[in-house]
Each structure stands twice: as structure tokens, then as C-alpha cells.
């Protein structure tokens, strides 16, 4: 049975997922962000890790900023490489099943009206970064909730590469998230400026966004 079926079938892993989804929902309601170390089922995180590692080199493209007509590559802002997830591989389907179950939970508990989810693998070679930015601007984007899953085994403090989430435009301290294996970070896309610090080794993740009424298809 795939994880996708597990999400609807109510098997043993369901209480753990229910607990995770409820924690995320409460965190988002109270703080607007939710950090969950080692939270995603290991088979999904490991499957995504293995898939990212065996994707052909040309599957990853230099990431850009903006969407559709204002999309541009700016290597001073970000210089990671990305590969969009379309659900072609069974492990991608498991990931999309997990995300869909979470989206339904957030809609039920927080009435967010989320209608779609898009995500991509991101690979930051050592020394690469994504400077401080917002994922969405109020009134200009359908993205409401950002979600990042980290795929890095044996990550230590010395490896760097933290996600720094700032509480508002003037916050300069932020809170730091270690990109360790199966850690899941979520935050309200319009509310939290954030950045990815350079790491001393390659940093792998899946970044995704839950949106409302999205007719927008990812530009790549
Ligand atoms: O990888 C991360 O920690 C965050 C990535 C990010 O901010 C983005 O892709 O918009
Ligand atoms: Fe971001």
C-alpha cells in the first residue's frame, strides 16, 4: 500500500500524522509558523532524497525570482538549482498525497480555502544562498502557506545553511532552522521575510506553496 492510500485508509501511521497535522495547524494559528524536526514519514523523505540524487543533471535549472511575465534569474538574490515536482514518480505521488492531506486538514481547521499545491526540489551547492525575501506580496500572489522539507542526513551546526525566518520587515535576528533530514518548516507566505544562509556542503530540500484559486502554472 502506498502512503497516498494510507492517508485515506486510516492505518497505523495515521495517529502520528493526525498529531503532526494538528500541531502544524495550532502553530500556524498561534504563531504563523511551524517548525517540525524529523516529522515527515521516513520513507517519503528518503524516497525524495534518493529521487533528487538520481535525477539527471539537466533536470535541475537555475532558479529565478518572480512569476510568469516578471520571472528572471538573478544570481545575486538566489543561486540554487530547482526541479519542479509533477507527480511522475511514485514517491512524488506520496509527497503530493501527504501535502494534499495536510491542505485538507488546514482548510478544515483554519478555513484557509487553499485550493492547490506546487513544489520543487532545490539543490544549493556549497556556498550558495537565497537572500532575504518574501514568498508572496499581499494582494499580488495566491501563495498563502510556504512549506519546506529538508533532505539532509547528518547535518550539523557547523554545516550552516540555516533557513532564517524573520518576524517582520525590521527584525534582524530571526529564528534559525537547521535543514536536517525530514524536518518540515511552514510559515504564512505573506508575513515572514526569510533567507537561506550558505552551507559548507550541498543542501537538498523540497520547497512548496499552498495557494488559493491558483490558475498560475509554475514557470521554469
Ligand atoms: O530552503 C529553504 O529553507 C527556503 C527556500 C525558500 O525560501 C524558497 O524557495 O522560497
Ligand atoms: Fe522563500
PDB file of C-alpha atoms in Angstrom, residues 18 20-29 101-114:
ATOM      1  CA  UNK A  18      -3.021  13.433  12.730  1.00  0.00           C
ATOM      2  CA  UNK A  20       1.589  16.339  13.189  1.00  0.00           C
ATOM      3  CA  UNK A  21      -1.175  17.996  11.166  1.00  0.00           C
ATOM      4  CA  UNK A  22      -2.898  19.212  14.336  1.00  0.00           C
ATOM      5  CA  UNK A  23       0.369  20.621  15.699  1.00  0.00           C
ATOM      6  CA  UNK A  24       1.028  22.453  12.403  1.00  0.00           C
ATOM      7  CA  UNK A  25      -2.486  23.857  12.418  1.00  0.00           C
ATOM      8  CA  UNK A  26      -2.188  25.107  16.009  1.00  0.00           C
ATOM      9  CA  UNK A  27       1.264  26.587  15.364  1.00  0.00           C
ATOM     10  CA  UNK A  28       0.036  28.437  12.274  1.00  0.00           C
ATOM     11  CA  UNK A  29      -2.994  29.740  14.169  1.00  0.00           C
ATOM     12  CA  UNK A 101      -3.933  15.559   3.259  1.00  0.00           C
ATOM     13  CA  UNK A 102      -2.261  18.440   5.132  1.00  0.00           C
ATOM     14  CA  UNK A 103      -4.006  21.008   2.907  1.00  0.00           C
ATOM     15  CA  UNK A 104      -7.385  19.455   3.666  1.00  0.00           C
ATOM     16  CA  UNK A 105      -6.586  19.477   7.381  1.00  0.00           C
ATOM     17  CA  UNK A 106      -5.588  23.170   7.279  1.00  0.00           C
ATOM     18  CA  UNK A 107      -8.762  24.038   5.388  1.00  0.00           C
ATOM     19  CA  UNK A 108     -10.896  22.152   7.916  1.00  0.00           C
ATOM     20  CA  UNK A 109      -9.243  23.669  10.980  1.00  0.00           C
ATOM     21  CA  UNK A 110      -8.188  27.165   9.845  1.00  0.00           C
ATOM     22  CA  UNK A 111     -10.674  27.815   6.999  1.00  0.00           C
ATOM     23  CA  UNK A 112      -7.855  28.904   4.695  1.00  0.00           C
ATOM     24  CA  UNK A 113      -9.626  27.946   1.469  1.00  0.00           C
ATOM     25  CA  UNK A 114      -6.419  26.524  -0.024  1.00  0.00           C
TER      26      UNK A 114
END
